[in-house]
XYZ file of N, CA and C in Angstrom:
864
model
N 32.488 -27.900 -14.021
C 31.295 -27.643 -14.815
C 30.022 -27.814 -13.983
N 29.990 -28.870 -13.133
C 28.815 -29.098 -12.308
C 28.594 -27.947 -11.326
N 29.728 -27.407 -10.789
C 29.604 -26.297 -9.838
C 29.046 -25.053 -10.518
N 29.327 -24.884 -11.808
C 28.813 -23.720 -12.520
C 27.340 -23.880 -12.874
N 26.915 -25.112 -13.146
C 25.535 -25.362 -13.548
C 24.599 -25.456 -12.347
N 25.114 -25.966 -11.215
C 24.278 -26.213 -10.043
C 23.507 -24.979 -9.569
N 24.137 -23.805 -9.447
C 23.359 -22.627 -8.995
C 22.177 -22.312 -9.911
N 22.373 -22.450 -11.227
C 21.286 -22.168 -12.173
C 20.177 -23.212 -12.076
N 20.574 -24.461 -11.819
C 19.562 -25.505 -11.637
C 18.726 -25.239 -10.388
N 19.377 -24.801 -9.314
C 18.661 -24.514 -8.078
C 17.742 -23.301 -8.227
N 18.164 -22.345 -9.037
C 17.364 -21.135 -9.242
C 16.281 -21.295 -10.302
N 16.385 -22.340 -11.112
C 15.461 -22.486 -12.244
C 13.990 -22.557 -11.834
N 13.605 -23.253 -10.742
C 12.174 -23.229 -10.369
C 11.664 -21.814 -10.082
N 12.456 -21.028 -9.343
C 12.036 -19.662 -9.028
C 12.012 -18.792 -10.286
N 12.999 -18.984 -11.166
C 13.008 -18.222 -12.422
C 11.766 -18.550 -13.252
N 11.395 -19.828 -13.276
C 10.205 -20.237 -14.012
C 8.946 -19.624 -13.416
N 8.844 -19.670 -12.085
C 7.673 -19.093 -11.413
C 7.595 -17.592 -11.659
N 8.725 -16.880 -11.522
C 8.751 -15.438 -11.771
C 8.386 -15.125 -13.216
N 8.869 -15.944 -14.141
C 8.572 -15.708 -15.547
C 7.096 -15.848 -15.855
N 6.460 -16.892 -15.271
C 5.045 -17.157 -15.559
C 4.130 -16.186 -14.822
N 4.454 -15.891 -13.557
C 3.543 -15.107 -12.717
C 3.848 -13.615 -12.693
N 5.047 -13.206 -13.119
C 5.422 -11.787 -13.037
C 5.746 -11.216 -14.417
N 6.781 -11.739 -15.042
C 7.283 -11.120 -16.271
C 6.311 -11.280 -17.443
N 5.741 -12.457 -17.603
C 4.787 -12.650 -18.696
C 3.558 -11.752 -18.552
N 2.907 -11.678 -17.346
C 1.762 -10.761 -17.226
C 2.131 -9.299 -17.489
N 3.329 -8.869 -17.065
C 3.745 -7.488 -17.304
C 3.862 -7.213 -18.802
N 4.504 -8.131 -19.513
C 4.666 -7.957 -20.968
C 3.326 -8.048 -21.679
N 2.486 -9.014 -21.279
C 1.187 -9.188 -21.922
C 0.288 -7.970 -21.691
N 0.303 -7.441 -20.458
C -0.519 -6.264 -20.154
C -0.094 -5.075 -20.990
N 1.212 -4.901 -21.166
C 1.685 -3.782 -21.989
C 1.253 -3.959 -23.445
N 1.319 -5.184 -23.934
C 0.893 -5.418 -25.326
C -0.604 -5.162 -25.494
N -1.413 -5.540 -24.493
C -2.847 -5.263 -24.556
C -3.120 -3.762 -24.548
N -2.301 -3.002 -23.779
C -2.525 -1.560 -23.656
C -2.260 -0.815 -24.960
N -1.589 -1.465 -25.887
C -1.292 -0.835 -27.176
C -2.345 -1.152 -28.236
N -3.417 -1.818 -27.812
C -4.439 -2.232 -28.765
C -5.786 -1.588 -28.453
N -6.577 -1.411 -29.477
C -7.988 -1.115 -29.291
C -8.685 -2.460 -29.158
N -9.152 -2.758 -27.948
C -9.666 -4.098 -27.686
C -10.893 -3.993 -26.768
N -12.055 -3.882 -27.361
C -13.299 -3.852 -26.615
C -14.098 -5.104 -26.947
N -14.566 -5.764 -25.891
C -15.330 -6.984 -26.113
C -16.684 -6.713 -26.755
N -17.131 -5.450 -26.686
C -18.380 -5.102 -27.365
C -18.189 -4.974 -28.871
N -16.907 -4.920 -29.313
C -16.613 -4.889 -30.752
C -15.487 -5.878 -31.032
N -15.759 -7.182 -30.926
C -14.691 -8.190 -31.043
C -14.051 -8.250 -32.423
N -14.719 -7.739 -33.436
C -14.141 -7.788 -34.790
C -13.240 -6.593 -35.079
N -13.172 -5.665 -34.143
C -12.393 -4.445 -34.371
C -11.250 -4.356 -33.368
N -10.396 -5.370 -33.351
C -9.214 -5.381 -32.482
C -8.001 -5.048 -33.339
N -7.327 -3.962 -32.983
C -6.155 -3.532 -33.765
C -5.187 -2.757 -32.879
N -3.960 -2.656 -33.361
C -2.917 -1.929 -32.627
C -3.101 -0.436 -32.851
N -3.127 0.318 -31.740
C -3.295 1.777 -31.833
C -2.124 2.518 -31.191
N -1.084 1.793 -30.796
C 0.082 2.441 -30.194
C -0.224 3.009 -28.819
N 0.208 4.243 -28.579
C 0.031 4.885 -27.275
C -1.262 5.695 -27.186
N -2.178 5.464 -28.112
C -3.406 6.252 -28.133
C -4.239 6.038 -26.870
N -4.251 4.808 -26.349
C -5.008 4.547 -25.121
C -4.487 5.392 -23.964
N -3.155 5.506 -23.871
C -2.565 6.302 -22.788
C -2.953 7.773 -22.929
N -2.942 8.294 -24.161
C -3.327 9.682 -24.386
C -4.776 9.937 -24.016
N -5.656 9.003 -24.373
C -7.072 9.149 -24.034
C -7.288 9.123 -22.525
N -6.577 8.230 -21.865
C -6.712 8.109 -20.414
C -6.236 9.376 -19.711
N -5.094 9.909 -20.125
C -4.532 11.093 -19.481
C -5.364 12.343 -19.723
N -6.258 12.309 -20.691
C -7.174 13.432 -20.937
C -8.529 13.227 -20.259
N -8.690 12.104 -19.596
C -9.981 11.758 -19.005
C -10.123 12.372 -17.611
N -11.247 13.035 -17.356
C -11.524 13.594 -16.026
C -11.683 12.487 -14.987
N -12.248 11.358 -15.407
C -12.432 10.242 -14.491
C -11.091 9.708 -13.991
N -10.093 9.658 -14.886
C -8.772 9.185 -14.479
C -8.150 10.113 -13.442
N -8.221 11.407 -13.657
C -7.600 12.353 -12.731
C -8.353 12.415 -11.414
N -9.674 12.203 -11.449
C -10.433 12.095 -10.203
C -9.927 10.896 -9.390
N -9.764 9.755 -10.053
C -9.246 8.559 -9.378
C -7.814 8.763 -8.911
N -7.026 9.488 -9.708
C -5.635 9.744 -9.340
C -5.557 10.616 -8.083
N -6.421 11.618 -7.982
C -6.456 12.452 -6.780
C -6.816 11.626 -5.547
N -7.802 10.755 -5.687
C -8.173 9.880 -4.572
C -7.012 8.975 -4.173
N -6.306 8.456 -5.171
C -5.165 7.577 -4.893
C -4.072 8.328 -4.158
N -3.762 9.549 -4.587
C -2.734 10.349 -3.921
C -3.120 10.669 -2.483
N -4.387 10.986 -2.257
C -4.836 11.295 -0.897
C -4.666 10.079 0.012
N -5.149 8.920 -0.453
C -5.017 7.696 0.338
C -3.545 7.378 0.579
N -2.725 7.531 -0.458
C -1.292 7.237 -0.350
C -0.635 8.112 0.712
N -0.887 9.418 0.669
C -0.243 10.336 1.603
C -0.642 10.033 3.048
N -1.941 9.857 3.277
C -2.420 9.611 4.648
C -1.906 8.277 5.175
N -1.973 7.239 4.352
C -1.571 5.903 4.796
C -0.067 5.854 5.090
N 0.754 6.431 4.222
C 2.204 6.385 4.421
C 2.602 7.130 5.695
N 2.052 8.321 5.895
C 2.417 9.107 7.078
C 1.961 8.408 8.352
N 0.698 8.013 8.416
C 0.176 7.393 9.636
C 0.836 6.037 9.910
N 1.009 5.242 8.867
C 1.607 3.914 9.061
C 3.051 4.022 9.524
N 3.808 4.953 8.953
C 5.211 5.101 9.344
C 5.320 5.536 10.797
N 4.562 6.545 11.188
C 4.638 7.061 12.565
C 4.129 6.032 13.567
N 2.930 5.504 13.323
C 2.331 4.565 14.276
C 3.071 3.228 14.293
N 3.513 2.779 13.116
C 4.273 1.533 13.071
C 5.580 1.635 13.843
N 6.238 2.787 13.733
C 7.486 2.996 14.473
C 7.225 3.000 15.981
N 6.136 3.657 16.406
C 5.800 3.696 17.829
C 5.439 2.304 18.344
N 4.700 1.547 17.562
C 4.344 0.180 17.968
C 5.595 -0.688 18.079
N 6.563 -0.496 17.186
C 7.806 -1.279 17.248
C 8.586 -0.980 18.523
N 8.562 0.270 18.967
C 9.225 0.615 20.235
C 8.552 -0.117 21.393
N 7.229 -0.176 21.358
C 6.488 -0.873 22.410
C 6.784 -2.373 22.379
N 6.841 -2.944 21.176
C 7.101 -4.381 21.069
C 8.539 -4.742 21.424
N 9.423 -3.758 21.363
C 10.827 -4.027 21.658
C 11.108 -4.128 23.157
N 10.115 -3.780 23.977
C 10.281 -3.880 25.422
C 10.279 -5.348 25.826
N 11.282 -5.749 26.582
C 11.443 -7.152 26.981
C 10.625 -7.426 28.240
N 9.419 -7.955 28.051
C 8.549 -8.317 29.168
C 8.114 -9.769 29.004
N 7.401 -10.254 29.993
C 6.996 -11.657 30.002
C 6.056 -11.982 28.850
N 5.201 -11.016 28.486
C 4.159 -11.269 27.481
C 4.549 -10.720 26.112
N 5.837 -10.593 25.838
C 6.270 -10.023 24.560
C 5.775 -10.840 23.365
N 5.858 -12.160 23.471
C 5.406 -13.015 22.368
C 3.924 -12.872 22.098
N 3.115 -12.785 23.171
C 1.677 -12.630 23.013
C 1.344 -11.275 22.396
N 2.041 -10.218 22.848
C 1.808 -8.883 22.291
C 2.143 -8.848 20.801
N 3.220 -9.534 20.421
C 3.602 -9.577 19.009
C 2.550 -10.303 18.186
N 2.022 -11.394 18.724
C 0.985 -12.146 18.012
C -0.286 -11.314 17.841
N -0.673 -10.570 18.881
C -1.863 -9.719 18.804
C -1.649 -8.595 17.799
N -0.438 -8.042 17.781
C -0.145 -6.927 16.868
C -0.226 -7.346 15.405
N 0.009 -8.621 15.113
C 0.011 -9.100 13.731
C -1.408 -9.367 13.216
N -2.383 -9.503 14.107
C -3.736 -9.897 13.706
C -4.341 -9.028 12.595
N -4.278 -7.688 12.667
C -4.865 -6.890 11.573
C -4.242 -7.191 10.217
N -2.963 -7.513 10.205
C -2.263 -7.834 8.965
C -2.719 -9.182 8.420
N -3.116 -10.084 9.318
C -3.501 -11.438 8.907
C -4.916 -11.494 8.344
N -5.741 -10.482 8.643
C -7.113 -10.497 8.141
C -7.154 -10.273 6.632
N -8.005 -10.983 5.904
C -8.192 -10.683 4.473
C -8.687 -9.251 4.304
N -8.208 -8.541 3.285
C -8.590 -7.132 3.108
C -10.090 -6.903 3.035
N -10.816 -7.773 2.351
C -12.266 -7.570 2.233
C -12.952 -7.735 3.582
N -12.510 -8.720 4.355
C -13.056 -8.909 5.706
C -12.743 -7.697 6.560
N -11.540 -7.167 6.404
C -11.143 -5.959 7.105
C -12.107 -4.814 6.783
N -12.420 -4.645 5.507
C -13.336 -3.583 5.103
C -14.744 -3.789 5.647
N -15.229 -5.025 5.641
C -16.575 -5.317 6.153
C -16.659 -4.992 7.646
N -15.633 -5.358 8.403
C -15.627 -5.069 9.838
C -15.723 -3.569 10.101
N -14.952 -2.797 9.349
C -14.974 -1.349 9.556
C -16.247 -0.715 9.001
N -16.898 -1.365 8.067
C -18.179 -0.847 7.577
C -19.229 -0.905 8.679
N -19.196 -1.946 9.495
C -20.100 -2.010 10.641
C -19.809 -0.884 11.631
N -18.544 -0.512 11.760
C -18.174 0.561 12.683
C -18.723 1.907 12.199
N -18.605 2.171 10.886
C -18.977 3.479 10.347
C -20.319 3.460 9.613
N -21.109 2.430 9.805
C -22.423 2.383 9.169
C -23.286 3.540 9.668
N -24.057 4.143 8.764
C -24.832 5.335 9.120
C -25.993 5.014 10.052
N -26.568 3.822 9.932
C -27.757 3.516 10.717
C -27.472 2.845 12.046
N -26.612 1.831 12.049
C -26.394 1.034 13.258
C -24.916 0.915 13.612
N -24.095 1.810 13.068
C -22.659 1.722 13.281
C -22.242 2.054 14.700
N -21.157 1.439 15.110
C -20.631 1.645 16.458
C -20.209 3.098 16.676
N -19.615 3.724 15.638
C -19.144 5.096 15.785
C -20.304 6.059 16.023
N -21.406 5.864 15.328
C -22.575 6.715 15.544
C -23.155 6.524 16.939
N -23.182 5.291 17.419
C -23.684 5.041 18.767
C -22.821 5.739 19.809
N -21.502 5.708 19.606
C -20.597 6.375 20.546
C -20.811 7.887 20.518
N -20.872 8.462 19.305
C -21.029 9.916 19.176
C -22.363 10.390 19.745
N -23.439 9.641 19.482
C -24.750 10.013 20.014
C -24.781 9.818 21.525
N -24.194 8.723 22.016
C -24.174 8.460 23.452
C -23.409 9.510 24.239
N -22.335 10.037 23.648
C -21.541 11.073 24.318
C -22.098 12.475 24.105
N -23.135 12.581 23.290
C -23.765 13.875 23.069
C -23.084 14.753 22.043
N -22.169 14.175 21.240
C -21.483 14.970 20.218
C -22.426 15.339 19.072
N -23.339 14.433 18.736
C -24.318 14.671 17.667
C -25.677 14.194 18.149
N -26.711 14.689 17.494
C -28.073 14.309 17.870
C -28.690 13.291 16.914
N -28.061 13.119 15.743
C -28.560 12.158 14.767
C -27.376 11.478 14.086
N -27.610 10.299 13.521
C -26.499 9.556 12.905
C -25.821 10.343 11.788
N -24.513 10.155 11.676
C -23.713 10.808 10.638
C -23.551 9.854 9.465
N -23.686 10.375 8.267
C -23.471 9.583 7.050
C -21.976 9.573 6.737
N -21.242 8.697 7.401
C -19.788 8.678 7.271
C -19.331 8.342 5.856
N -20.063 7.478 5.179
C -19.612 6.936 3.898
C -20.318 7.562 2.697
N -20.981 8.687 2.911
C -21.769 9.267 1.830
C -21.106 10.472 1.167
N -19.975 10.934 1.676
C -19.261 12.051 1.052
C -17.857 11.601 0.667
N -17.316 12.256 -0.338
C -16.046 11.812 -0.917
C -14.914 11.813 0.099
N -14.700 12.949 0.766
C -13.508 13.075 1.601
C -13.617 12.289 2.895
N -14.813 12.230 3.480
C -14.948 11.409 4.687
C -14.744 9.932 4.350
N -15.240 9.511 3.184
C -15.015 8.129 2.753
C -13.534 7.855 2.542
N -12.827 8.791 1.900
C -11.400 8.590 1.669
C -10.617 8.550 2.978
N -11.007 9.376 3.942
C -10.343 9.352 5.250
C -10.550 7.992 5.916
N -11.774 7.484 5.864
C -12.059 6.192 6.484
C -11.307 5.074 5.771
N -11.287 5.103 4.438
C -10.521 4.099 3.689
C -9.044 4.164 4.094
N -8.510 5.356 4.232
C -7.111 5.520 4.625
C -6.861 4.956 6.011
N -7.784 5.201 6.936
C -7.631 4.667 8.290
C -7.696 3.139 8.305
N -8.591 2.586 7.502
C -8.725 1.123 7.434
C -7.455 0.493 6.870
N -6.921 1.077 5.797
C -5.689 0.551 5.205
C -4.515 0.739 6.158
N -4.495 1.863 6.876
C -3.434 2.099 7.865
C -3.478 1.034 8.950
N -4.679 0.738 9.430
C -4.833 -0.276 10.482
C -4.306 -1.640 10.021
N -4.498 -1.938 8.741
C -3.999 -3.209 8.195
C -2.501 -3.180 7.939
N -1.937 -1.998 7.673
C -0.532 -1.894 7.282
C 0.418 -1.713 8.456
N -0.099 -1.246 9.598
C 0.769 -0.973 10.750
C 1.559 -2.203 11.202
N 0.951 -3.406 11.284
C 1.733 -4.560 11.767
C 2.988 -4.833 10.956
N 2.904 -4.776 9.624
C 4.107 -5.037 8.816
C 5.167 -3.981 9.069
N 4.757 -2.707 9.106
C 5.723 -1.644 9.377
C 6.351 -1.819 10.756
N 5.536 -2.212 11.737
C 6.060 -2.416 13.085
C 7.068 -3.560 13.118
N 6.791 -4.640 12.404
C 7.723 -5.769 12.371
C 9.039 -5.392 11.698
N 8.943 -4.632 10.601
C 10.156 -4.207 9.901
C 10.984 -3.285 10.795
N 10.320 -2.325 11.450
C 11.031 -1.410 12.349
C 11.611 -2.159 13.548
N 10.875 -3.149 14.047
C 11.367 -3.953 15.171
C 12.614 -4.726 14.763
N 12.597 -5.299 13.558
C 13.781 -6.007 13.063
C 14.964 -5.056 12.919
N 14.700 -3.848 12.426
C 15.772 -2.864 12.296
C 16.341 -2.450 13.630
N 15.469 -2.239 14.607
C 15.945 -1.839 15.941
C 16.748 -2.947 16.595
N 16.303 -4.174 16.460
C 17.015 -5.286 17.101
C 18.298 -5.664 16.382
N 18.476 -5.176 15.158
C 19.727 -5.446 14.438
C 20.857 -4.504 14.846
N 20.538 -3.454 15.589
C 21.567 -2.507 16.041
C 22.232 -3.065 17.293
N 23.544 -3.250 17.307
C 24.232 -3.802 18.481
C 24.071 -2.901 19.699
N 23.870 -3.515 20.871
C 23.730 -2.747 22.109
C 25.014 -2.013 22.466
N 26.162 -2.538 21.982
C 27.432 -1.891 22.297
C 27.510 -0.463 21.774
N 26.836 -0.202 20.650
C 26.849 1.157 20.094
C 26.144 2.119 21.047
N 25.045 1.681 21.628
C 24.320 2.533 22.571
C 25.125 2.744 23.848
N 25.784 1.691 24.317
C 26.597 1.833 25.522
C 27.744 2.817 25.304
N 28.361 2.733 24.121
C 29.448 3.669 23.822
C 28.924 5.103 23.723
N 27.730 5.276 23.140
C 27.156 6.616 23.021
C 26.820 7.195 24.386
N 26.321 6.370 25.308
C 26.011 6.868 26.651
C 27.283 7.231 27.412
N 28.327 6.442 27.220
C 29.603 6.754 27.873
C 30.151 8.087 27.382
N 29.925 8.379 26.096
C 30.390 9.647 25.524
C 29.493 10.824 25.876
N 28.461 10.572 26.666
C 27.612 11.661 27.131
C 26.372 11.903 26.294
N 26.019 11.003 25.424
C 24.845 11.194 24.591
C 23.553 10.972 25.366
N 22.586 11.857 25.172
C 21.272 11.678 25.793
C 20.357 10.899 24.855
N 19.140 10.639 25.291
C 18.215 9.815 24.511
C 17.895 10.439 23.154
N 17.709 11.765 23.135
C 17.370 12.440 21.886
C 18.514 12.365 20.886
N 19.738 12.627 21.363
C 20.905 12.587 20.478
C 21.150 11.185 19.948
N 21.001 10.188 20.825
C 21.208 8.796 20.405
C 20.196 8.402 19.337
N 18.950 8.845 19.502
C 17.930 8.523 18.508
C 18.242 9.185 17.166
N 18.640 10.461 17.198
C 18.892 11.201 15.961
C 20.158 10.734 15.262
N 21.188 10.400 16.022
C 22.493 10.088 15.418
C 22.733 8.599 15.208
N 22.023 7.745 15.917
C 22.293 6.300 15.834
C 21.066 5.528 15.360
N 19.990 5.585 16.154
C 18.824 4.743 15.866
C 18.205 5.046 14.504
N 17.859 6.312 14.270
C 17.174 6.663 13.031
C 18.026 6.419 11.785
N 19.301 6.853 11.742
C 20.102 6.579 10.525
C 20.261 5.090 10.225
N 20.459 4.284 11.272
C 20.674 2.858 11.051
C 19.371 2.132 10.679
N 18.241 2.757 10.973
C 16.964 2.130 10.646
C 16.396 2.606 9.315
N 17.056 3.561 8.663
C 16.531 4.095 7.405
C 16.329 3.021 6.321
N 17.267 2.079 6.144
C 17.002 1.031 5.134
C 15.757 0.213 5.435
N 15.517 -0.061 6.717
C 14.318 -0.815 7.097
C 13.066 0.033 6.883
N 13.154 1.323 7.201
C 12.031 2.215 6.939
C 11.738 2.296 5.442
N 12.805 2.264 4.634
C 12.616 2.283 3.184
C 11.823 1.086 2.705
N 12.134 -0.090 3.257
C 11.384 -1.301 2.893
C 9.929 -1.182 3.332
N 9.730 -0.725 4.562
C 8.376 -0.595 5.078
C 7.547 0.433 4.320
N 8.152 1.601 4.021
C 7.427 2.648 3.307
C 7.116 2.214 1.884
N 8.055 1.510 1.249
C 7.801 1.013 -0.113
C 6.635 0.036 -0.134
N 6.639 -0.911 0.805
C 5.543 -1.878 0.878
C 4.219 -1.189 1.189
N 4.248 -0.215 2.112
C 3.036 0.520 2.466
C 2.505 1.314 1.285
N 3.404 1.919 0.517
C 2.983 2.703 -0.646
C 2.311 1.822 -1.684
N 2.905 0.657 -1.938
C 2.299 -0.275 -2.900
C 0.919 -0.709 -2.413
N 0.805 -0.971 -1.108
C -0.489 -1.351 -0.537
C -1.510 -0.237 -0.699
N -1.093 1.014 -0.438
C -2.013 2.146 -0.530
C -2.453 2.405 -1.966
N -1.538 2.237 -2.909
C -1.884 2.457 -4.317
C -2.822 1.362 -4.821
N -2.618 0.140 -4.336
C -3.389 -1.005 -4.824
C -4.593 -1.341 -3.950
N -5.102 -0.369 -3.208
C -6.295 -0.618 -2.392
C -7.472 -0.939 -3.316
N -8.137 -2.011 -3.032
C -9.306 -2.394 -3.830
C -10.406 -2.962 -2.931
N -10.073 -3.990 -2.184
C -11.087 -4.708 -1.404
C -11.768 -3.807 -0.380
N -10.991 -2.982 0.322
C -11.581 -2.122 1.350
C -12.548 -1.106 0.738
N -12.177 -0.542 -0.414
C -13.057 0.432 -1.071
C -14.361 -0.238 -1.499
N -14.261 -1.436 -2.069
C -15.463 -2.145 -2.507
C -16.333 -2.518 -1.307
N -15.696 -2.940 -0.207
C -16.457 -3.315 0.984
C -17.168 -2.122 1.602
N -16.542 -0.945 1.557
C -17.108 0.233 2.205
C -18.110 0.974 1.334
N -17.838 1.082 0.023
C -18.704 1.915 -0.821
C -19.155 1.239 -2.113
N -18.778 -0.019 -2.320
C -19.163 -0.687 -3.550
C -18.390 -0.143 -4.747
N -18.991 -0.244 -5.926
C -18.323 0.193 -7.154
C -18.743 1.607 -7.566
N -19.153 2.415 -6.608
C -19.565 3.782 -6.919
C -18.342 4.628 -7.279
N -18.615 5.758 -7.921
C -17.530 6.659 -8.318
C -17.006 7.493 -7.155
N -17.678 7.459 -6.012
C -17.380 8.370 -4.913
C -15.939 8.227 -4.418
N -15.541 7.018 -4.111
C -14.206 6.834 -3.536
C -13.286 5.996 -4.396
N -13.556 5.910 -5.667
C -12.752 5.030 -6.520
C -11.332 5.562 -6.678
N -10.391 4.642 -6.696
C -8.994 4.984 -6.960
C -8.606 4.416 -8.318
N -7.308 4.438 -8.615
C -6.863 3.996 -9.934
C -7.142 2.519 -10.169
N -7.017 1.709 -9.131
C -7.240 0.274 -9.317
C -8.718 -0.016 -9.584
N -9.609 0.680 -8.878
C -11.038 0.515 -9.141
C -11.375 1.048 -10.528
N -10.735 2.161 -10.918
C -10.930 2.699 -12.274
C -10.521 1.671 -13.326
N -9.390 1.004 -13.092
C -8.932 -0.028 -14.025
C -9.915 -1.187 -14.086
N -10.410 -1.601 -12.930
C -11.358 -2.720 -12.886
C -12.646 -2.376 -13.632
N -13.195 -1.177 -13.359
C -14.445 -0.784 -14.009
C -14.265 -0.662 -15.521
N -13.134 -0.080 -15.943
C -12.882 0.077 -17.378
C -12.779 -1.277 -18.072
N -12.112 -2.220 -17.397
C -11.866 -3.524 -18.020
C -13.087 -4.422 -17.981
N -13.707 -4.546 -16.803
C -14.733 -5.571 -16.625
C -16.166 -5.035 -16.638
N -16.359 -3.732 -16.455
C -17.704 -3.161 -16.570
C -17.945 -2.600 -17.970
N -16.957 -1.826 -18.468
C -17.085 -1.269 -19.815
C -16.457 -2.169 -20.869
N -15.824 -3.274 -20.431
C -15.274 -4.306 -21.320
C -14.246 -3.741 -22.306
N -13.504 -2.726 -21.853
C -12.454 -2.125 -22.683
C -11.104 -2.612 -22.163
N -10.630 -3.729 -22.713
C -9.394 -4.336 -22.234
C -8.171 -3.494 -22.592
N -8.224 -2.753 -23.667
C -7.096 -1.918 -24.056
C -6.851 -0.801 -23.061
N -7.877 0.010 -22.785
C -7.730 1.111 -21.834
C -7.537 0.598 -20.412
N -8.216 -0.488 -20.065
C -8.046 -1.059 -18.733
C -6.619 -1.520 -18.489
N -6.021 -2.150 -19.499
C -4.627 -2.577 -19.368
C -3.692 -1.381 -19.277
N -4.006 -0.309 -19.993
C -3.182 0.899 -19.931
C -3.220 1.512 -18.538
N -4.406 1.566 -17.927
C -4.511 2.095 -16.564
C -3.737 1.205 -15.592
N -3.857 -0.104 -15.759
C -3.115 -1.035 -14.903
C -1.620 -0.814 -15.021
N -1.149 -0.593 -16.228
C 0.283 -0.369 -16.429
C 0.723 0.952 -15.804
N -0.121 1.970 -15.883
C 0.207 3.246 -15.246
C 0.291 3.098 -13.729
N -0.613 2.302 -13.156
C -0.566 2.031 -11.716
C 0.739 1.333 -11.346
N 1.134 0.347 -12.148
C 2.377 -0.380 -11.885
C 3.590 0.538 -11.977
N 3.623 1.387 -12.990
C 4.736 2.326 -13.140
C 4.777 3.315 -11.986
N 3.627 3.802 -11.557
C 3.557 4.736 -10.436
C 4.113 4.114 -9.167
N 3.696 2.881 -8.879
C 4.191 2.181 -7.691
C 5.685 1.900 -7.798
N 6.152 1.508 -8.997
C 7.573 1.234 -9.184
C 8.436 2.472 -9.026
N 7.985 3.604 -9.568
C 8.749 4.855 -9.439
C 8.843 5.284 -7.986
N 7.749 5.160 -7.246
C 7.771 5.519 -5.831
C 8.743 4.636 -5.059
N 8.718 3.330 -5.334
C 9.627 2.419 -4.640
C 11.077 2.750 -4.898
N 11.424 3.003 -6.157
C 12.813 3.366 -6.493
C 13.201 4.681 -5.829
N 12.277 5.650 -5.820
C 12.550 6.951 -5.203
C 12.838 6.800 -3.715
N 11.991 6.035 -3.003
C 12.192 5.847 -1.568
C 13.534 5.196 -1.282
N 13.798 4.073 -1.942
C 15.000 3.301 -1.641
C 16.267 4.062 -1.994
N 16.282 4.773 -3.120
C 17.473 5.530 -3.516
C 17.756 6.655 -2.536
N 16.735 7.373 -2.123
C 16.939 8.503 -1.223
C 17.325 8.057 0.175
N 16.723 6.993 0.669
C 17.061 6.518 1.998
C 18.466 5.915 2.017
N 18.842 5.193 0.969
C 20.196 4.657 0.896
C 21.225 5.765 0.808
N 20.867 6.855 0.126
C 21.777 7.994 0.030
C 21.991 8.618 1.420
N 20.908 8.692 2.225
C 21.036 9.227 3.572
C 21.948 8.363 4.414
N 21.836 7.033 4.250
C 22.695 6.126 5.020
C 24.162 6.321 4.648
N 24.430 6.492 3.339
C 25.815 6.678 2.894
C 26.402 7.968 3.461
N 25.559 9.035 3.536
C 26.044 10.283 4.098
C 26.332 10.135 5.587
């Protein structure tokens, strides 16, 4: 009897933490999303079912934010996957300074997101930014460029900033995947006449797909939930807002907790569907 109870006792602290910090907020947010709940009308709180979701899906502001989110997601996932994989190859080289290189590579990941955004704002500032000084000094332009004043240039910069922060985690995951492959497999492939390209396509990439799935899933969640960098670069303007900023403005600026919770739940579902899609498809490739 003690052996049967012991595992549950050991897991109970984590179950309690998950229940309080994960499951309860998810359930509570969904219940809020089913209500008409505006702090400007505290006496008029009632259940409206899925009406909040219908209103949101008909809103031009929501689809504008959704387009921005998709753009950031696509750019960040592609750049982070490619660059993170290349950085992992570099870190996998056995040299004297490997530990130092690994520590330096992790630094962007260790920075708080808002600090990360502030640093890059100095780089792309229209008046005194480093990028403008470089472009003017090299003769590419004659006057400063307003990098953060147009929608698409702002979204590109936000994507680059998030990519810079996400590359270290992807590189570490890819490095772990590469180092988990036994060297004997490569030796056998070389004996059988395999060249570098064939070995990469038939051995390295298939065996690293589960690790890439973890990295891409984490990167996607990061890209969807970008908030601090956008606020640091452009504030709470509508120019570069994504779904998370839309949720924040709806909840805390317009004080509409019902619609804000509905947007938050849609963001969570979007991130969850993407994660399941990545992991299922990559695992299927491994099985094949």
